[in-house]
Amino acid sequence: MNDLVFEKRDFTPNQVHTLKAMHLNNYPIVYILYNEKKKPSAYIGQTVQVTRRLKNHLVNKQRKSFNSSILIGHKKLNQSASYNIETNLINYFIADNNYELQNVSQTKSRVMHNYYQKSFYNEELFPLVWEKLREEKIVSDTLENLRNKDIYKLSPYKELSPQQFDIKMEILDFCKNHIQKKGNHVIAIEGDAGTGKSVLLSSLFNTIQDLSKDDSSCLHGTDNYLLVNHSEMLKTYKSIANSLPNLKKKSLMKPTPFINEKTKAGTSADIVLIDEAHLLLTKEDSYNNFRYQNQLDEIIKRSKITIVIFDPKQVLKIKSYWNARLLEEITNQYNAKTVKLTDQMRMNANPETIKWIDSFVSKEILPIPKEEGSSFELKIFGDAAKFKTAIESKNNEVGLSRIVSTFDYLHKKDNKTYIVNEEGINMPWNSTQDNLTWAENPNSIKEVGSIYTVQGFDLNYVGVVLGPSVSYDEDKKELAIDPSKYKDTGAFTSRTDLSPEKNQEIKEEIILNSINVLMKRGIDGLYIYATDPKLRQRLLQIERGKES
């Protein structure tokens, strides 16, 4: 690796004129401009004309605060690789969370693509660059730790898949074409768990906010917001905002405060993006200070353009109950456009494994598929101790591996300890509370996460405990759901605008939705332990290849 050029120098006119090292002049390079003030800032770029590019930065008013630079070159560096390293540096700097970056969106790049020896640059050269930065105390954390952080996974600079990128550009065009038109305009993005909805939204909102500061854009000066009715997810978005110039925490809100703030001021927003819109309320909720009938409708009324990310299979409360018909009733009023994400982005699993989970949450238990051509692990456990040990082992090996459970055990917010499955799992419900999301807290390996701690987030390996509400009907040969055993009483608060039969039907749907969300958290593995003896026996039978 002696071919790596890593030059740290002052960022001054004199230093820019004295670039002598081979593989810096007229070669693709990556550079970092930075200062180390009380609130340090940085800019990360790449170029094939380093002297010219740095001279331009020297006369840029924004870059005047920088006094140091690092130039990174290599004899094998090509322009695709330099773009790749630049993007990786931005993403990891955001996750390291020590610098406010001056970088703004470049919509023409950031698309996933392969190029010659890409694995060499990602797996050999980039780690070497990062360790040099750590030696210089420019960055602090390891790549392994940063990869497991939610702010890394939701970074607005993550490379998008071709499908994500096409949808992003379609939505940006929609915004530009409708921002001056009268009325309320809506575009909905639908996608199953793990299809990259939040990554797309993070990228989209950052670009929209960058364009709002660009006086050449038709979106210049727009007042825009990202809303999410999920405390853990909101925490992650606000952490990302620490590192980027045009993301402001005041633009990241929960739906009810946004509605009430705009109502009180008598104003409306320009563009509003809603993540996890399936968590929006569809009835009045005085406890949460929401005095209307439908949060989505009220947000749309207070916005020129509303961008909605939605998955009806992730509805977890009757008061937030959505289905395709209810969504259409709202969006049809505004002639809404719908786009769909279909590619599974989270799980490194074969389509047969995704199909197995989808069938399971439709109450059909299929034979366990063989994971040929992928490293994903789908395992059934008949012993609680071995199940716990397996997840602990994976956490020690790769980190970010946690146990989660269906909400079948008492869990109150009174600072008391409540236990999940005393006779088997015998671990406390999640209780860790700090600025980290639950899964990122190292102590949470000793706890069981609820659906509300992990919805929208990634784990490396997930261990799912199926509690007493999930059993097996031997006559019908299908999953049996018993809502009377489900302990999330707040989720089951009945609605007077729905029939008793419909309320009961929704309860079963909510439990199945929660299983769907829990089972699709793991990137590399899903481990399952059923507390119900009949279901546990059936799952072990099919894992051993006994179908009868």
Coordinates of C-alpha atoms in Angstrom, one line a residue:
M1 CA 0.0 0.0 0.0
N2 CA 3.0 2.3 -0.4
D3 CA 1.2 3.7 -3.5
L4 CA -1.2 5.6 -1.3
V5 CA -0.5 9.3 -1.2
F6 CA -1.8 11.0 2.0
E7 CA -0.6 14.6 2.3
K8 CA -1.7 16.9 5.1
R9 CA -0.9 20.5 4.5
D10 CA -2.0 24.1 5.2
F11 CA -4.8 25.4 3.0
T12 CA -3.0 28.5 1.7
P13 CA -2.2 29.9 -1.8
N14 CA 1.5 29.0 -1.3
Q15 CA 0.7 25.4 -0.4
V16 CA -1.7 24.9 -3.3
H17 CA 1.1 26.0 -5.8
T18 CA 3.6 23.5 -4.5
L19 CA 1.9 20.2 -5.3
K20 CA 4.8 18.0 -6.3
A21 CA 3.8 14.4 -5.3
M22 CA 3.2 11.9 -8.0
H23 CA -0.4 10.8 -8.4
L24 CA -1.7 14.2 -7.2
N25 CA -1.1 16.4 -10.3
N26 CA -3.4 15.6 -13.2
Y27 CA -4.6 12.4 -11.5
P28 CA -8.0 11.8 -9.9
I29 CA -7.7 12.6 -6.2
V30 CA -9.9 13.1 -3.2
Y31 CA -9.4 16.0 -0.8
I32 CA -10.7 17.2 2.5
L33 CA -10.7 20.9 3.5
Y34 CA -11.3 21.5 7.2
N35 CA -10.7 23.6 10.3
E36 CA -10.6 22.6 13.9
K37 CA -12.5 25.5 15.6
K38 CA -14.9 25.1 18.5
K39 CA -17.5 24.0 15.9
P40 CA -15.3 22.3 13.3
S41 CA -16.4 22.2 9.6
A42 CA -15.2 20.5 6.5
Y43 CA -15.7 20.0 2.8
I44 CA -15.0 16.8 1.0
G45 CA -14.4 16.7 -2.8
Q46 CA -12.7 14.9 -5.7
T47 CA -11.1 16.3 -8.8
V48 CA -8.7 15.5 -11.7
Q49 CA -7.4 19.1 -11.7
V50 CA -6.3 19.6 -8.1
T51 CA -4.4 22.9 -8.4
R52 CA -7.2 24.6 -10.3
R53 CA -9.9 23.2 -8.0
L54 CA -8.2 24.2 -4.8
K55 CA -7.5 27.7 -6.2
N56 CA -11.2 28.0 -6.9
H57 CA -11.9 27.0 -3.3
L58 CA -9.4 29.6 -2.0
V59 CA -11.5 32.4 -3.5
N60 CA -14.9 30.9 -2.4
K61 CA -16.3 32.9 0.5
Q62 CA -17.7 29.7 2.2
R63 CA -14.3 28.0 2.2
K64 CA -12.5 30.9 3.8
S65 CA -12.9 29.4 7.3
F66 CA -10.7 26.4 6.3
N67 CA -7.0 26.4 7.2
S68 CA -6.0 22.8 6.6
S69 CA -6.3 20.2 3.8
I70 CA -5.6 16.6 3.2
L71 CA -5.0 15.3 -0.3
I72 CA -5.5 11.6 -1.0
G73 CA -4.1 9.9 -4.2
H74 CA -3.2 6.5 -5.4
K75 CA -1.7 5.1 -8.6
K76 CA -4.7 3.0 -9.2
L77 CA -7.3 5.7 -8.5
N78 CA -9.7 6.3 -11.4
Q79 CA -12.6 8.8 -11.5
S80 CA -15.3 6.2 -10.6
A81 CA -13.2 5.2 -7.6
S82 CA -12.6 8.8 -6.5
Y83 CA -16.3 9.5 -6.6
N84 CA -16.8 6.3 -4.5
I85 CA -14.3 7.3 -1.9
E86 CA -15.7 10.9 -1.8
T87 CA -19.2 9.5 -1.1
N88 CA -17.9 7.1 1.5
L89 CA -16.0 9.8 3.3
I90 CA -19.1 12.0 3.4
N91 CA -21.3 9.2 4.8
Y92 CA -18.7 8.2 7.4
F93 CA -18.0 11.8 8.4
I94 CA -21.8 12.3 8.9
A95 CA -21.9 9.1 11.1
D96 CA -18.7 10.2 13.0
N97 CA -20.7 13.4 13.7
N98 CA -17.7 15.7 14.6
Y99 CA -17.8 18.1 11.6
E100 CA -20.5 20.2 10.0
L101 CA -20.0 19.6 6.3
Q102 CA -20.3 22.2 3.6
N103 CA -21.2 19.6 1.0
V104 CA -24.5 20.0 -0.8
S105 CA -26.4 17.6 -3.0
Q106 CA -25.2 16.6 -6.5
T107 CA -28.2 14.8 -7.9
K108 CA -26.3 13.6 -11.0
S109 CA -24.2 11.3 -8.9
R110 CA -24.8 9.0 -5.9
V111 CA -26.3 6.1 -7.9
M112 CA -25.2 2.6 -7.2
H113 CA -23.0 1.2 -10.0
N114 CA -20.2 -1.3 -10.4
Y115 CA -16.8 -0.5 -11.9
Y116 CA -13.5 -2.3 -12.3
Q117 CA -12.0 -3.5 -8.9
K118 CA -14.6 -1.7 -6.9
S119 CA -14.1 -4.2 -4.0
F120 CA -10.4 -3.2 -3.8
Y121 CA -11.3 0.5 -3.3
N122 CA -14.1 -0.3 -0.8
E123 CA -12.5 -3.1 1.2
E124 CA -8.7 -2.4 1.0
L125 CA -8.0 1.2 0.0
F126 CA -10.8 3.1 1.9
P127 CA -10.1 1.4 5.3
L128 CA -6.5 2.4 4.9
V129 CA -7.5 6.0 4.2
W130 CA -9.8 6.0 7.2
E131 CA -7.2 4.7 9.6
K132 CA -4.8 7.5 8.4
L133 CA -7.5 10.0 9.2
R134 CA -7.9 8.4 12.7
E135 CA -4.1 8.6 13.2
E136 CA -4.3 12.3 12.4
K137 CA -7.3 12.6 14.8
I138 CA -9.4 14.1 12.1
V139 CA -12.0 11.3 12.8
S140 CA -12.5 9.2 15.8
D141 CA -14.6 6.1 15.5
T142 CA -13.9 2.9 13.6
L143 CA -15.6 2.0 10.3
E144 CA -17.1 -1.1 11.9
N145 CA -18.8 1.0 14.7
L146 CA -19.9 3.7 12.2
R147 CA -21.5 1.1 9.8
N148 CA -23.8 0.0 12.6
K149 CA -25.1 3.6 13.3
D150 CA -28.5 4.6 12.1
I151 CA -27.2 8.0 11.0
Y152 CA -24.8 6.2 8.7
K153 CA -27.6 4.0 7.3
L154 CA -29.9 7.0 6.7
S155 CA -27.3 9.4 5.5
P156 CA -28.6 11.6 2.7
Y157 CA -25.4 10.8 0.7
K158 CA -25.9 7.0 0.6
E159 CA -25.8 5.7 -3.0
L160 CA -29.3 5.1 -4.2
S161 CA -30.4 2.1 -6.3
P162 CA -31.4 2.9 -9.8
Q163 CA -35.1 2.5 -8.8
Q164 CA -34.6 4.8 -5.8
F165 CA -32.8 7.4 -7.9
D166 CA -35.4 7.4 -10.7
I167 CA -38.2 7.9 -8.1
K168 CA -36.1 10.7 -6.4
M169 CA -35.8 12.5 -9.8
E170 CA -39.5 12.0 -10.5
I171 CA -40.4 13.6 -7.2
L172 CA -38.0 16.5 -7.6
D173 CA -39.6 17.2 -11.0
F174 CA -43.0 16.9 -9.4
C175 CA -42.0 19.5 -6.9
K176 CA -40.6 21.9 -9.4
N177 CA -43.6 21.6 -11.7
H178 CA -46.2 22.1 -8.9
I179 CA -44.6 24.6 -6.5
Q180 CA -46.1 27.6 -8.3
K181 CA -49.5 26.0 -9.0
K182 CA -52.5 26.7 -6.9
G183 CA -54.0 24.0 -4.6
N184 CA -52.6 21.1 -2.7
H185 CA -50.5 18.5 -4.5
V186 CA -49.7 15.0 -3.2
I187 CA -47.3 12.3 -4.3
A188 CA -47.3 9.0 -2.4
I189 CA -44.4 6.5 -2.2
E190 CA -45.4 3.0 -1.3
G191 CA -43.1 0.2 -0.3
D192 CA -42.8 -2.8 1.9
A193 CA -40.5 -3.0 4.9
G194 CA -36.8 -2.9 3.8
T195 CA -37.4 -1.4 0.4
G196 CA -35.3 1.8 1.2
K197 CA -38.2 4.3 1.8
S198 CA -36.4 6.2 4.6
V199 CA -33.1 6.3 2.8
L200 CA -34.8 7.8 -0.3
L201 CA -36.7 10.3 1.9
S202 CA -33.5 11.4 3.7
S203 CA -31.7 11.9 0.3
L204 CA -34.7 13.7 -1.1
F205 CA -35.2 16.1 1.8
N206 CA -31.5 17.0 1.9
T207 CA -31.6 17.9 -1.8
I208 CA -34.8 19.9 -1.5
Q209 CA -33.3 21.8 1.4
D210 CA -30.1 22.4 -0.6
L211 CA -32.3 23.7 -3.5
S212 CA -34.1 26.0 -1.1
K213 CA -30.8 27.8 -0.6
D214 CA -29.9 27.8 -4.3
D215 CA -31.0 31.1 -5.8
S216 CA -30.9 29.6 -9.3
S217 CA -33.5 27.0 -8.4
C218 CA -37.3 27.4 -8.6
L219 CA -37.4 25.9 -5.1
H220 CA -35.3 28.8 -3.7
G221 CA -36.7 30.2 -0.5
T222 CA -39.2 27.4 0.1
D223 CA -40.3 26.5 3.6
N224 CA -40.0 22.8 3.9
Y225 CA -40.4 20.1 6.6
L226 CA -39.8 16.4 7.3
L227 CA -42.4 14.9 9.6
V228 CA -42.3 11.5 11.4
N229 CA -44.5 10.2 14.1
H230 CA -41.7 8.1 15.6
S231 CA -39.5 9.4 18.4
E232 CA -36.5 7.1 17.7
M233 CA -36.5 7.9 13.9
L234 CA -36.8 11.7 14.7
K235 CA -33.8 11.4 16.9
T236 CA -31.8 9.9 14.0
Y237 CA -32.8 12.6 11.6
K238 CA -31.8 15.3 14.1
S239 CA -28.4 13.7 14.6
I240 CA -27.9 13.8 10.8
A241 CA -28.8 17.5 10.8
N242 CA -25.8 18.2 13.0
S243 CA -23.5 17.5 10.1
L244 CA -25.1 19.1 7.1
P245 CA -25.4 22.8 6.3
N246 CA -29.0 23.1 5.1
L247 CA -30.7 20.6 7.4
K248 CA -32.1 22.4 10.4
K249 CA -33.6 20.7 13.4
K250 CA -36.6 23.1 13.4
S251 CA -37.6 21.6 10.1
L252 CA -37.7 18.1 11.6
M253 CA -41.0 17.6 13.5
K254 CA -43.7 15.3 14.7
P255 CA -47.0 15.7 12.8
T256 CA -49.2 17.2 15.6
P257 CA -46.8 20.0 16.6
F258 CA -46.5 20.9 12.9
I259 CA -50.3 21.0 12.4
N260 CA -50.8 23.0 15.6
E261 CA -47.9 25.4 14.8
K262 CA -49.2 26.2 11.3
T263 CA -52.7 26.5 12.5
K264 CA -51.7 29.0 15.2
A265 CA -49.6 31.1 12.8
G266 CA -52.2 30.9 10.0
T267 CA -49.5 29.9 7.5
S268 CA -48.8 26.9 5.3
A269 CA -45.6 25.1 4.3
D270 CA -44.3 24.7 0.8
I271 CA -43.1 21.1 0.7
V272 CA -43.7 18.5 3.5
L273 CA -42.3 15.0 3.5
I274 CA -43.8 12.4 5.8
D275 CA -41.8 9.4 6.8
E276 CA -43.6 6.3 8.2
A277 CA -47.0 7.9 7.2
H278 CA -48.7 4.6 8.3
L279 CA -48.1 5.9 11.8
L280 CA -50.3 9.0 11.3
L281 CA -53.5 9.2 13.3
T282 CA -56.8 8.6 11.5
K283 CA -59.0 9.7 14.4
E284 CA -58.9 12.5 17.1
D285 CA -56.5 11.8 19.9
S286 CA -56.8 14.4 22.7
Y287 CA -54.0 12.6 24.7
N288 CA -51.6 13.7 22.0
N289 CA -53.2 17.1 21.5
F290 CA -54.6 16.2 18.1
R291 CA -58.1 17.7 17.7
Y292 CA -58.9 16.7 14.1
Q293 CA -60.0 13.5 12.4
N294 CA -57.0 12.6 10.2
Q295 CA -53.4 13.8 10.4
L296 CA -52.6 13.3 6.7
D297 CA -55.6 15.3 5.6
E298 CA -54.6 18.2 8.0
I299 CA -51.0 18.1 6.8
I300 CA -52.0 18.2 3.2
K301 CA -54.3 21.3 3.9
R302 CA -51.3 23.1 5.3
S303 CA -48.8 22.3 2.5
K304 CA -48.5 23.2 -1.1
I305 CA -46.8 19.8 -1.8
T306 CA -47.0 16.7 0.4
I307 CA -44.7 13.7 -0.2
V308 CA -46.0 10.7 1.7
I309 CA -44.1 7.5 2.4
F310 CA -46.5 4.7 3.2
D311 CA -46.8 1.0 4.0
P312 CA -50.2 -0.2 5.2
K313 CA -48.6 -3.5 6.4
Q314 CA -46.9 -1.5 9.1
V315 CA -50.0 -0.1 10.8
L316 CA -49.7 -0.9 14.5
K317 CA -52.6 0.9 16.2
I318 CA -56.4 1.1 15.6
K319 CA -56.3 4.9 16.0
S320 CA -53.7 4.9 13.1
Y321 CA -55.6 2.3 11.0
W322 CA -55.0 2.7 7.3
N323 CA -55.7 0.5 4.4
A324 CA -55.6 1.1 0.6
R325 CA -59.2 2.4 0.5
L326 CA -58.7 4.9 3.4
L327 CA -55.5 6.2 1.8
E328 CA -57.3 6.6 -1.6
E329 CA -60.1 8.5 0.0
I330 CA -57.7 11.1 1.2
T331 CA -55.3 11.3 -1.7
N332 CA -58.1 11.2 -4.4
Q333 CA -59.3 14.5 -3.2
Y334 CA -56.0 16.0 -4.3
N335 CA -55.4 14.0 -7.5
A336 CA -52.4 12.4 -5.9
K337 CA -49.7 10.5 -7.8
T338 CA -48.4 7.2 -6.5
V339 CA -44.9 5.6 -7.1
K340 CA -43.8 2.3 -5.7
L341 CA -40.5 0.9 -4.3
T342 CA -40.3 -2.8 -4.9
D343 CA -36.7 -3.8 -4.5
Q344 CA -35.7 -5.3 -1.1
M345 CA -32.8 -3.2 0.1
R346 CA -32.3 -4.2 3.7
M347 CA -32.2 -8.0 3.8
N348 CA -29.4 -9.9 2.1
A349 CA -31.9 -12.7 1.5
N350 CA -33.1 -14.6 -1.5
P351 CA -36.6 -13.9 -2.8
E352 CA -37.8 -17.2 -1.4
T353 CA -37.0 -16.1 2.1
I354 CA -38.9 -12.8 1.6
K355 CA -41.8 -14.9 0.2
W356 CA -41.6 -17.2 3.3
I357 CA -42.0 -14.1 5.7
D358 CA -44.8 -12.6 3.5
S359 CA -46.6 -16.0 3.6
F360 CA -46.1 -16.3 7.4
V361 CA -47.7 -12.9 8.0
S362 CA -50.6 -14.1 5.8
K363 CA -50.9 -17.0 8.2
E364 CA -49.4 -19.6 5.8
I365 CA -46.4 -21.5 7.1
L366 CA -44.3 -22.7 4.1
P367 CA -41.3 -25.0 4.1
I368 CA -38.1 -23.2 5.2
P369 CA -36.3 -22.1 2.0
K370 CA -32.7 -22.9 1.3
E371 CA -30.5 -19.8 1.1
E372 CA -28.5 -20.7 -1.9
G373 CA -26.2 -18.0 -3.3
S374 CA -26.7 -15.7 -0.2
S375 CA -25.2 -15.6 3.3
F376 CA -28.6 -14.8 5.0
E377 CA -29.5 -17.1 7.9
L378 CA -33.1 -18.1 8.7
K379 CA -33.1 -20.3 11.8
I380 CA -35.8 -21.8 14.0
F381 CA -35.0 -22.4 17.7
G382 CA -36.7 -24.8 20.1
D383 CA -34.6 -23.8 23.1
A384 CA -34.8 -20.3 24.5
A385 CA -31.2 -20.4 26.0
K386 CA -29.7 -21.4 22.7
F387 CA -31.7 -18.7 20.9
K388 CA -30.3 -16.0 23.3
T389 CA -26.8 -17.4 23.0
A390 CA -27.0 -17.3 19.2
I391 CA -27.9 -13.7 19.1
E392 CA -25.3 -12.7 21.8
S393 CA -22.7 -14.6 19.7
K394 CA -23.7 -12.7 16.5
N395 CA -23.6 -9.4 18.5
N396 CA -20.1 -10.2 19.7
E397 CA -19.1 -11.1 16.1
V398 CA -20.6 -8.3 14.0
G399 CA -22.5 -6.0 16.4
L400 CA -26.0 -4.7 16.2
S401 CA -27.8 -8.0 16.8
R402 CA -30.8 -7.8 19.1
I403 CA -33.8 -9.7 20.4
V404 CA -37.3 -8.3 19.8
S405 CA -40.7 -9.6 20.6
T406 CA -44.4 -9.3 19.8
F407 CA -46.1 -7.1 22.3
D408 CA -47.4 -10.1 24.3
Y409 CA -46.0 -9.2 27.7
L410 CA -46.9 -6.4 30.1
H411 CA -44.8 -3.2 29.5
K412 CA -45.5 0.1 31.2
K413 CA -43.8 3.5 31.3
D414 CA -43.4 3.6 35.1
N415 CA -39.7 2.9 35.4
K416 CA -40.4 -0.6 36.7
T417 CA -38.8 -3.7 35.2
Y418 CA -41.2 -5.9 33.1
I419 CA -40.0 -9.4 31.9
V420 CA -40.6 -11.0 28.6
N421 CA -41.5 -14.7 28.8
E422 CA -40.2 -15.5 32.4
E423 CA -40.2 -19.3 31.8
G424 CA -38.1 -19.1 28.6
I425 CA -36.5 -15.9 27.4
N426 CA -36.6 -14.2 30.9
M427 CA -35.2 -10.9 29.8
P428 CA -36.5 -7.3 30.6
W429 CA -38.4 -5.2 28.1
N430 CA -36.5 -2.2 26.6
S431 CA -35.8 0.5 29.1
T432 CA -32.6 2.2 28.1
Q433 CA -33.1 5.9 27.4
D434 CA -30.5 8.3 26.1
N435 CA -29.6 10.1 22.9
L436 CA -28.8 6.9 21.2
T437 CA -31.5 4.9 19.5
W438 CA -32.3 1.7 21.5
A439 CA -30.5 -0.8 19.3
E440 CA -27.3 1.3 19.3
N441 CA -27.1 1.3 23.1
P442 CA -24.6 -1.5 23.9
N443 CA -26.7 -2.4 27.0
S444 CA -29.8 -3.2 24.9
I445 CA -28.3 -6.6 24.1
K446 CA -29.5 -7.5 27.6
E447 CA -33.0 -6.4 26.8
V448 CA -35.9 -7.3 24.5
G449 CA -37.0 -4.6 22.0
S450 CA -40.6 -3.8 21.3
I451 CA -42.0 -3.0 17.9
Y452 CA -41.8 0.7 18.8
T453 CA -38.0 0.6 19.3
V454 CA -37.0 -0.9 15.9
Q455 CA -39.7 0.1 13.3
G456 CA -37.8 1.7 10.4
F457 CA -34.3 0.6 11.6
D458 CA -31.8 -2.0 10.6
L459 CA -30.2 -4.8 12.7
N460 CA -27.5 -7.1 11.5
Y461 CA -29.2 -10.1 13.1
V462 CA -32.7 -10.1 14.6
G463 CA -34.0 -12.6 17.1
V464 CA -37.8 -12.6 17.0
V465 CA -39.8 -13.9 20.0
L466 CA -43.3 -14.9 18.9
G467 CA -45.4 -14.5 22.1
P468 CA -48.6 -16.2 23.3
S469 CA -50.8 -14.3 20.8
V470 CA -49.2 -16.3 18.0
S471 CA -50.1 -20.0 17.8
Y472 CA -50.8 -22.7 15.3
D473 CA -54.2 -24.1 14.2
E474 CA -53.6 -27.8 13.6
D475 CA -56.9 -28.3 11.8
K476 CA -56.6 -25.4 9.4
K477 CA -52.8 -25.9 9.2
E478 CA -52.2 -22.1 9.5
L479 CA -51.1 -19.5 12.0
A480 CA -53.6 -18.8 14.7
I481 CA -53.8 -15.2 16.1
D482 CA -55.4 -14.5 19.5
P483 CA -55.7 -10.8 20.1
S484 CA -56.9 -11.4 23.7
K485 CA -53.3 -12.3 24.6
Y486 CA -51.8 -9.2 23.1
K487 CA -50.7 -6.7 25.8
D488 CA -50.4 -3.5 23.8
T489 CA -53.8 -2.2 25.0
G490 CA -53.2 1.2 23.5
A491 CA -53.0 -0.3 20.1
F492 CA -56.4 -1.9 20.5
T493 CA -58.4 1.1 21.7
S494 CA -61.6 0.6 19.7
R495 CA -63.1 3.1 17.3
T496 CA -66.7 4.2 17.5
D497 CA -66.7 4.9 13.7
L498 CA -66.0 1.2 13.0
S499 CA -68.1 -1.8 13.6
P500 CA -67.2 -4.2 16.5
E501 CA -66.5 -6.8 13.8
K502 CA -64.1 -4.5 12.0
N503 CA -62.4 -3.5 15.2
Q504 CA -61.8 -7.2 15.9
E505 CA -60.5 -7.8 12.4
I506 CA -58.1 -4.9 12.7
K507 CA -56.7 -6.3 15.9
E508 CA -55.5 -9.5 14.1
E509 CA -54.2 -7.4 11.3
I510 CA -52.1 -5.3 13.7
I511 CA -50.5 -8.4 15.3
L512 CA -49.6 -9.8 11.8
N513 CA -48.2 -6.3 10.8
S514 CA -46.0 -6.3 13.9
I515 CA -44.6 -9.7 13.0
N516 CA -43.9 -8.5 9.5
V517 CA -42.0 -5.5 10.8
L518 CA -40.0 -7.5 13.4
M519 CA -39.1 -10.2 10.9
K520 CA -37.8 -7.8 8.3
R521 CA -35.3 -6.0 10.6
G522 CA -32.3 -8.2 10.0
I523 CA -29.7 -7.6 7.2
D524 CA -28.0 -10.9 7.5
G525 CA -30.2 -13.1 9.6
L526 CA -33.5 -13.9 11.2
Y527 CA -33.7 -16.2 14.2
I528 CA -37.2 -17.2 15.5
Y529 CA -38.3 -18.6 18.9
A530 CA -42.0 -19.3 19.4
T531 CA -43.2 -19.5 23.0
D532 CA -46.4 -21.3 22.1
P533 CA -45.6 -25.1 22.1
K534 CA -47.8 -26.0 19.1
L535 CA -46.3 -23.3 16.9
R536 CA -42.8 -24.1 18.1
Q537 CA -43.3 -27.8 17.2
R538 CA -44.6 -26.9 13.8
L539 CA -41.8 -24.6 13.0
L540 CA -39.2 -27.1 14.1
Q541 CA -40.9 -29.8 11.9
I542 CA -40.7 -27.7 8.8
E543 CA -37.1 -26.7 9.5
R544 CA -36.2 -30.4 9.7
G545 CA -38.1 -31.0 6.4
K546 CA -41.1 -32.8 7.9
E547 CA -44.1 -31.3 6.1
S548 CA -46.9 -33.4 7.4

